[in-house]
mmCIF file of C-alpha atoms and ligand atoms in Angstrom:
data_model
loop_
_atom_site.group_PDB
_atom_site.id
_atom_site.type_symbol
_atom_site.label_atom_id
_atom_site.label_comp_id
_atom_site.label_asym_id
_atom_site.label_seq_id
_atom_site.Cartn_x
_atom_site.Cartn_y
_atom_site.Cartn_z
ATOM 1 C CA MET G 1 -6.204 19.185 -41.622
ATOM 2 C CA SER G 2 -4.626 16.717 -44.041
ATOM 3 C CA LEU G 3 -6.098 13.272 -44.250
ATOM 4 C CA SER G 4 -3.105 11.653 -42.560
ATOM 5 C CA LEU G 5 -3.151 14.223 -39.777
ATOM 6 C CA ARG G 6 -6.840 13.725 -39.303
ATOM 7 C CA LYS G 7 -6.304 9.979 -39.116
ATOM 8 C CA PHE G 8 -3.584 10.519 -36.553
ATOM 9 C CA ALA G 9 -5.806 12.780 -34.468
ATOM 10 C CA ALA G 10 -8.632 10.243 -34.609
ATOM 11 C CA ALA G 11 -6.300 7.462 -33.538
ATOM 12 C CA ALA G 12 -4.945 9.533 -30.674
ATOM 13 C CA LEU G 13 -8.453 10.320 -29.534
ATOM 14 C CA ALA G 14 -9.485 6.673 -29.722
ATOM 15 C CA ALA G 15 -6.444 5.721 -27.663
ATOM 16 C CA ALA G 16 -7.250 8.339 -25.076
ATOM 17 C CA ILE G 17 -10.846 7.199 -24.813
ATOM 18 C CA SER G 18 -10.353 3.491 -24.865
ATOM 19 C CA PHE G 19 -7.581 2.577 -22.500
ATOM 20 C CA GLY G 20 -5.819 -0.590 -23.554
ATOM 21 C CA ALA G 21 -7.011 -0.397 -27.154
ATOM 22 C CA ALA G 22 -3.655 0.911 -28.313
ATOM 23 C CA ALA G 23 -0.710 -1.297 -27.503
ATOM 24 C CA GLU G 24 1.894 -0.270 -24.934
ATOM 25 C CA GLN G 25 0.164 2.578 -23.215
ATOM 26 C CA THR G 26 1.868 3.720 -20.070
ATOM 27 C CA LEU G 27 -0.089 3.913 -16.870
ATOM 28 C CA LYS G 28 1.213 6.284 -14.208
ATOM 29 C CA VAL G 29 0.925 4.391 -10.949
ATOM 30 C CA GLY G 30 1.558 6.169 -7.650
ATOM 31 C CA THR G 31 2.964 4.541 -4.551
ATOM 32 C CA GLU G 32 4.643 5.436 -1.260
ATOM 33 C CA PRO G 33 7.802 3.356 -1.078
ATOM 34 C CA THR G 34 8.379 3.022 2.676
ATOM 35 C CA PHE G 35 5.907 0.223 3.251
ATOM 36 C CA PRO G 36 7.744 -3.120 3.016
ATOM 37 C CA PRO G 37 6.956 -5.795 1.946
ATOM 38 C CA PHE G 38 4.364 -4.031 -0.248
ATOM 39 C CA GLU G 39 6.578 -1.272 -1.671
ATOM 40 C CA TYR G 40 10.055 -0.141 -0.727
ATOM 41 C CA ILE G 41 13.300 1.085 -2.200
ATOM 42 C CA ASP G 42 15.572 -1.649 -3.511
ATOM 43 C CA ASP G 43 18.805 -1.719 -1.487
ATOM 44 C CA GLN G 44 20.773 -2.831 -4.558
ATOM 45 C CA ASP G 45 19.417 -0.064 -6.803
ATOM 46 C CA LYS G 46 18.024 2.967 -5.026
ATOM 47 C CA SER G 47 16.153 4.150 -8.119
ATOM 48 C CA ASN G 48 14.069 0.999 -8.078
ATOM 49 C CA VAL G 49 10.906 0.306 -6.065
ATOM 50 C CA ILE G 50 10.231 -3.347 -5.238
ATOM 51 C CA GLY G 51 7.590 -5.271 -3.309
ATOM 52 C CA PHE G 52 4.413 -7.319 -3.514
ATOM 53 C CA ASP G 53 2.338 -4.427 -4.880
ATOM 54 C CA ILE G 54 4.926 -3.636 -7.546
ATOM 55 C CA ASP G 55 4.985 -7.266 -8.729
ATOM 56 C CA ILE G 56 1.172 -7.299 -8.796
ATOM 57 C CA ILE G 57 0.823 -4.107 -10.856
ATOM 58 C CA ASN G 58 3.577 -5.194 -13.258
ATOM 59 C CA ALA G 59 1.983 -8.607 -13.729
ATOM 60 C CA ILE G 60 -1.425 -6.994 -14.362
ATOM 61 C CA ALA G 61 0.223 -4.674 -16.902
ATOM 62 C CA LYS G 62 1.858 -7.607 -18.653
ATOM 63 C CA ALA G 63 -1.417 -9.512 -18.810
ATOM 64 C CA GLU G 64 -3.259 -6.499 -20.203
ATOM 65 C CA GLY G 65 -0.525 -5.217 -22.520
ATOM 66 C CA PHE G 66 0.294 -1.857 -20.997
ATOM 67 C CA LYS G 67 3.364 -0.354 -19.361
ATOM 68 C CA VAL G 68 3.727 0.991 -15.842
ATOM 69 C CA GLU G 69 5.572 4.058 -14.678
ATOM 70 C CA ILE G 70 5.930 4.017 -10.900
ATOM 71 C CA VAL G 71 5.589 7.480 -9.345
ATOM 72 C CA LYS G 72 6.761 7.908 -5.742
ATOM 73 C CA MET G 73 4.877 10.292 -3.486
ATOM 74 C CA PRO G 74 3.759 10.713 0.134
ATOM 75 C CA PHE G 75 0.867 8.451 1.113
ATOM 76 C CA ASP G 76 -1.506 11.339 1.771
ATOM 77 C CA GLY G 77 -0.704 12.755 -1.704
ATOM 78 C CA LEU G 78 -1.911 9.701 -3.612
ATOM 79 C CA ILE G 79 -5.665 10.329 -3.585
ATOM 80 C CA PRO G 80 -5.297 14.066 -4.394
ATOM 81 C CA ALA G 81 -3.003 13.093 -7.300
ATOM 82 C CA LEU G 82 -5.663 10.699 -8.616
ATOM 83 C CA LEU G 83 -8.353 13.350 -8.290
ATOM 84 C CA THR G 84 -6.278 15.833 -10.305
ATOM 85 C CA SER G 85 -5.385 13.147 -12.903
ATOM 86 C CA GLN G 86 -1.669 13.311 -12.185
ATOM 87 C CA LEU G 87 -1.877 9.561 -11.643
ATOM 88 C CA ASP G 88 -3.891 6.885 -13.432
ATOM 89 C CA ALA G 89 -3.841 4.517 -10.461
ATOM 90 C CA ALA G 90 -2.384 4.113 -6.976
ATOM 91 C CA ILE G 91 -1.143 0.895 -5.410
ATOM 92 C CA ALA G 92 0.160 1.448 -1.890
ATOM 93 C CA GLY G 93 -1.194 -1.148 0.511
ATOM 94 C CA MET G 94 -4.235 1.076 0.502
ATOM 95 C CA THR G 95 -7.128 -0.162 2.589
ATOM 96 C CA ILE G 96 -10.536 0.045 0.942
ATOM 97 C CA THR G 97 -12.527 2.313 3.264
ATOM 98 C CA GLU G 98 -15.957 3.930 2.931
ATOM 99 C CA GLU G 99 -14.337 7.320 3.372
ATOM 100 C CA ARG G 100 -11.932 6.776 0.471
ATOM 101 C CA GLU G 101 -14.664 5.240 -1.690
ATOM 102 C CA LYS G 102 -16.385 8.631 -1.674
ATOM 103 C CA LYS G 103 -13.414 9.980 -3.641
ATOM 104 C CA VAL G 104 -11.932 7.090 -5.606
ATOM 105 C CA ASP G 105 -12.937 3.744 -7.075
ATOM 106 C CA PHE G 106 -11.141 0.588 -5.985
ATOM 107 C CA THR G 107 -10.431 -2.610 -7.873
ATOM 108 C CA ALA G 108 -11.544 -5.900 -6.375
ATOM 109 C CA PRO G 109 -9.522 -6.512 -3.185
ATOM 110 C CA TYR G 110 -6.093 -7.978 -3.919
ATOM 111 C CA TYR G 111 -4.817 -8.568 -0.364
ATOM 112 C CA ASP G 112 -6.376 -9.260 3.070
ATOM 113 C CA SER G 113 -4.753 -7.308 5.856
ATOM 114 C CA GLY G 114 -5.472 -5.795 9.253
ATOM 115 C CA LEU G 115 -3.735 -3.755 11.913
ATOM 116 C CA SER G 116 -1.382 -4.594 14.756
ATOM 117 C CA ALA G 117 0.855 -2.729 17.184
ATOM 118 C CA VAL G 118 4.621 -2.872 17.665
ATOM 119 C CA ILE G 119 5.957 -1.939 21.106
ATOM 120 C CA LEU G 120 9.323 -2.031 22.832
ATOM 121 C CA LYS G 121 10.039 -5.507 24.182
ATOM 122 C CA GLU G 122 10.809 -4.038 27.603
ATOM 123 C CA ASN G 123 7.127 -2.968 27.800
ATOM 124 C CA ALA G 124 5.693 -6.347 26.782
ATOM 125 C CA GLU G 125 4.313 -6.968 30.271
ATOM 126 C CA LYS G 126 2.632 -3.583 30.364
ATOM 127 C CA PHE G 127 1.017 -3.785 26.910
ATOM 128 C CA LYS G 128 -0.419 -7.267 26.514
ATOM 129 C CA LYS G 129 -3.532 -6.253 24.596
ATOM 130 C CA LEU G 130 -4.330 -3.343 22.294
ATOM 131 C CA ALA G 131 -6.718 -2.032 24.943
ATOM 132 C CA ASP G 132 -3.715 -1.621 27.281
ATOM 133 C CA LEU G 133 -2.578 1.203 24.976
ATOM 134 C CA LYS G 134 -5.503 3.303 26.119
ATOM 135 C CA ASN G 135 -4.178 6.810 26.804
ATOM 136 C CA SER G 136 -0.637 5.844 25.770
ATOM 137 C CA ARG G 137 1.211 7.762 23.089
ATOM 138 C CA ILE G 138 0.711 5.978 19.758
ATOM 139 C CA CYS G 139 2.601 6.707 16.525
ATOM 140 C CA GLY G 140 1.759 5.970 12.922
ATOM 141 C CA GLN G 141 1.705 7.354 9.420
ATOM 142 C CA ILE G 142 -0.277 10.394 8.257
ATOM 143 C CA GLY G 143 -3.521 9.641 6.461
ATOM 144 C CA ASN G 144 -3.374 6.018 7.459
ATOM 145 C CA THR G 145 -5.995 3.622 8.806
ATOM 146 C CA GLY G 146 -3.581 2.824 11.670
ATOM 147 C CA ILE G 147 -3.831 6.439 12.828
ATOM 148 C CA ASP G 148 -7.655 6.350 12.706
ATOM 149 C CA PHE G 149 -7.604 3.228 14.856
ATOM 150 C CA ALA G 150 -5.022 4.711 17.249
ATOM 151 C CA LYS G 151 -7.310 7.707 17.797
ATOM 152 C CA LYS G 152 -10.052 5.361 18.970
ATOM 153 C CA LEU G 153 -7.658 3.999 21.616
ATOM 154 C CA SER G 154 -5.960 7.170 22.772
ATOM 155 C CA GLY G 155 -6.127 10.943 22.651
ATOM 156 C CA ASN G 156 -2.350 11.033 22.363
ATOM 157 C CA VAL G 157 -1.504 10.153 18.765
ATOM 158 C CA ALA G 158 1.431 11.344 16.633
ATOM 159 C CA ALA G 159 1.355 11.018 12.838
ATOM 160 C CA PHE G 160 4.601 10.921 10.834
ATOM 161 C CA ASN G 161 5.183 11.158 7.089
ATOM 162 C CA THR G 162 6.374 7.561 6.951
ATOM 163 C CA ASN G 163 6.235 4.423 9.075
ATOM 164 C CA PRO G 164 10.057 4.213 9.402
ATOM 165 C CA GLU G 165 9.936 7.614 11.125
ATOM 166 C CA ALA G 166 7.261 6.300 13.488
ATOM 167 C CA PHE G 167 9.453 3.265 14.298
ATOM 168 C CA LEU G 168 12.397 5.579 15.054
ATOM 169 C CA GLU G 169 10.203 7.545 17.434
ATOM 170 C CA LEU G 170 9.254 4.311 19.193
ATOM 171 C CA ARG G 171 12.920 3.401 19.532
ATOM 172 C CA ALA G 172 13.629 6.861 20.988
ATOM 173 C CA LYS G 173 10.746 6.245 23.439
ATOM 174 C CA GLY G 174 8.835 9.192 22.021
ATOM 175 C CA CYS G 175 5.857 6.880 21.753
ATOM 176 C CA ASP G 176 4.700 3.601 23.257
ATOM 177 C CA ALA G 177 3.514 1.850 20.109
ATOM 178 C CA VAL G 178 3.361 2.023 16.326
ATOM 179 C CA ILE G 179 0.115 0.904 14.741
ATOM 180 C CA THR G 180 0.055 -0.080 11.082
ATOM 181 C CA ASP G 181 -0.752 -3.061 8.880
ATOM 182 C CA LYS G 182 0.278 -6.317 10.526
ATOM 183 C CA PRO G 183 2.406 -7.648 7.606
ATOM 184 C CA VAL G 184 4.345 -4.366 7.609
ATOM 185 C CA ASN G 185 4.914 -4.569 11.367
ATOM 186 C CA GLU G 186 6.044 -8.175 11.035
ATOM 187 C CA PHE G 187 8.410 -7.385 8.176
ATOM 188 C CA PHE G 188 9.893 -4.653 10.375
ATOM 189 C CA LEU G 189 10.287 -7.051 13.331
ATOM 190 C CA ARG G 190 12.073 -9.601 11.148
ATOM 191 C CA SER G 191 14.418 -6.941 9.804
ATOM 192 C CA GLN G 192 15.496 -5.877 13.317
ATOM 193 C CA LYS G 193 18.275 -8.022 14.678
ATOM 194 C CA GLU G 194 18.743 -6.352 18.065
ATOM 195 C CA GLY G 195 15.522 -7.772 19.515
ATOM 196 C CA LEU G 196 14.343 -4.413 20.867
ATOM 197 C CA TYR G 197 10.748 -4.731 19.682
ATOM 198 C CA ALA G 198 7.733 -6.963 20.146
ATOM 199 C CA GLU G 199 4.257 -7.167 18.642
ATOM 200 C CA ILE G 200 1.112 -7.159 20.737
ATOM 201 C CA PRO G 201 -0.372 -10.548 19.796
ATOM 202 C CA GLU G 202 -3.727 -9.198 18.673
ATOM 203 C CA PHE G 203 -5.120 -8.496 15.235
ATOM 204 C CA ALA G 204 -7.360 -5.436 14.826
ATOM 205 C CA GLU G 205 -9.696 -4.285 12.095
ATOM 206 C CA VAL G 206 -9.614 -6.781 9.256
ATOM 207 C CA ALA G 207 -9.007 -4.834 6.065
ATOM 208 C CA GLN G 208 -8.604 -5.360 2.345
ATOM 209 C CA PHE G 209 -6.264 -3.572 -0.027
ATOM 210 C CA GLY G 210 -7.416 -2.318 -3.414
ATOM 211 C CA ILE G 211 -5.849 -0.416 -6.300
ATOM 212 C CA ALA G 212 -7.395 3.055 -6.498
ATOM 213 C CA VAL G 213 -8.340 5.033 -9.606
ATOM 214 C CA LYS G 214 -10.097 8.352 -10.032
ATOM 215 C CA LYS G 215 -13.832 7.966 -9.540
ATOM 216 C CA GLY G 216 -15.450 7.166 -12.885
ATOM 217 C CA ASN G 217 -12.217 6.082 -14.612
ATOM 218 C CA ASP G 218 -13.920 2.889 -15.728
ATOM 219 C CA GLU G 219 -11.469 2.128 -18.535
ATOM 220 C CA VAL G 220 -8.508 1.825 -16.210
ATOM 221 C CA LEU G 221 -10.561 0.143 -13.482
ATOM 222 C CA LYS G 222 -11.792 -2.471 -15.946
ATOM 223 C CA ALA G 223 -8.294 -3.147 -17.310
ATOM 224 C CA LEU G 224 -6.913 -3.554 -13.767
ATOM 225 C CA ASN G 225 -9.735 -5.854 -12.669
ATOM 226 C CA GLU G 226 -9.475 -7.956 -15.836
ATOM 227 C CA GLY G 227 -5.722 -8.221 -15.473
ATOM 228 C CA PHE G 228 -6.039 -9.178 -11.812
ATOM 229 C CA ASP G 229 -8.583 -11.865 -12.715
ATOM 230 C CA LYS G 230 -6.098 -13.318 -15.197
ATOM 231 C CA LEU G 231 -3.393 -13.469 -12.492
ATOM 232 C CA ARG G 232 -5.799 -15.304 -10.195
ATOM 233 C CA LYS G 233 -6.684 -17.839 -12.884
ATOM 234 C CA SER G 234 -3.156 -18.403 -14.208
ATOM 235 C CA GLY G 235 -1.647 -19.021 -10.767
ATOM 236 C CA GLU G 236 0.593 -15.941 -11.149
ATOM 237 C CA TYR G 237 -1.047 -14.290 -8.125
ATOM 238 C CA ASP G 238 -0.193 -17.294 -5.927
ATOM 239 C CA LYS G 239 3.410 -17.228 -7.141
ATOM 240 C CA ILE G 240 3.796 -13.549 -6.284
ATOM 241 C CA TYR G 241 2.050 -14.100 -2.948
ATOM 242 C CA SER G 242 4.400 -16.900 -1.913
ATOM 243 C CA LYS G 243 7.442 -14.952 -3.080
ATOM 244 C CA TRP G 244 6.620 -12.180 -0.566
ATOM 245 C CA PHE G 245 4.754 -13.943 2.230
ATOM 246 C CA HIS G 246 6.044 -17.493 2.513
ATOM 247 C CA SER G 247 9.772 -17.154 2.068
ATOM 248 C CA GLY G 248 10.981 -15.414 5.177
ATOM 249 C CA ASN G 249 10.081 -11.964 3.893
HETATM 250 N N1 LIG T 301 -3.336 0.176 4.853
HETATM 251 C C1 LIG T 301 -3.103 1.445 5.439
HETATM 252 C C2 LIG T 301 -4.008 2.495 4.854
HETATM 253 O O1 LIG T 301 -4.581 2.277 3.830
HETATM 254 C C3 LIG T 301 -1.656 1.890 5.305
HETATM 255 C C4 LIG T 301 -1.203 2.163 3.908
HETATM 256 C C5 LIG T 301 0.197 2.732 3.793
HETATM 257 O O2 LIG T 301 0.732 3.332 4.711
HETATM 258 N N2 LIG T 301 0.825 2.585 2.678
HETATM 259 O O3 LIG T 301 -4.166 3.540 5.402
#
């Protein structure tokens, strides 16, 4: 190997080992873009994914000096894609759970969430509390904490690829409720002008979202946590938060 080639190989190796050492590395970040306001397809430009999570990961990348390539995939494909190193990270409103922590590492929590249920308004008298859904048919998204919770309430649970499909099933009266993260349910309610839906006024299972990386990928985890810390300190996090959660979104 010539000296210059050897130098090149050494530099490439160093870059591969020490994430962030070389400028402008690109991190492949997976998401599932049917989860507004966290991630969803931009109406103005269908090739673009927008949302709170996307702003957070881009701001972290800017603070840490790397680039982000957003990769769209089904929610239940994200962890397998991390495990097989097809992704460097996943940001998808993903709740930090003990089960998932056996497979992936999470950054420090970046958002406090929890579950709620959307029902048809015409059933608001029947379903006043989550416990009233006992033995009802509940819909949600595959691989989701909402589905796990639904199974505790009822033996009659249907899991769809996406939440929008679950909401369509509710509208068609194929199920009595959709259970998912409360901010996602509330975004959905605000986007519906016909007034067909209501939310059961109860908050279940407080949860926190984290960005996931393959277990042991400490370089990327450290860069994400450091970047997130910078956003907290600079006030950037608060700006992004109010853009998505205090402006009618
Ligand atoms: N927070 C829920 C979970 O982690 C839903 C995530 C999602 O559907 N994007 O399972």
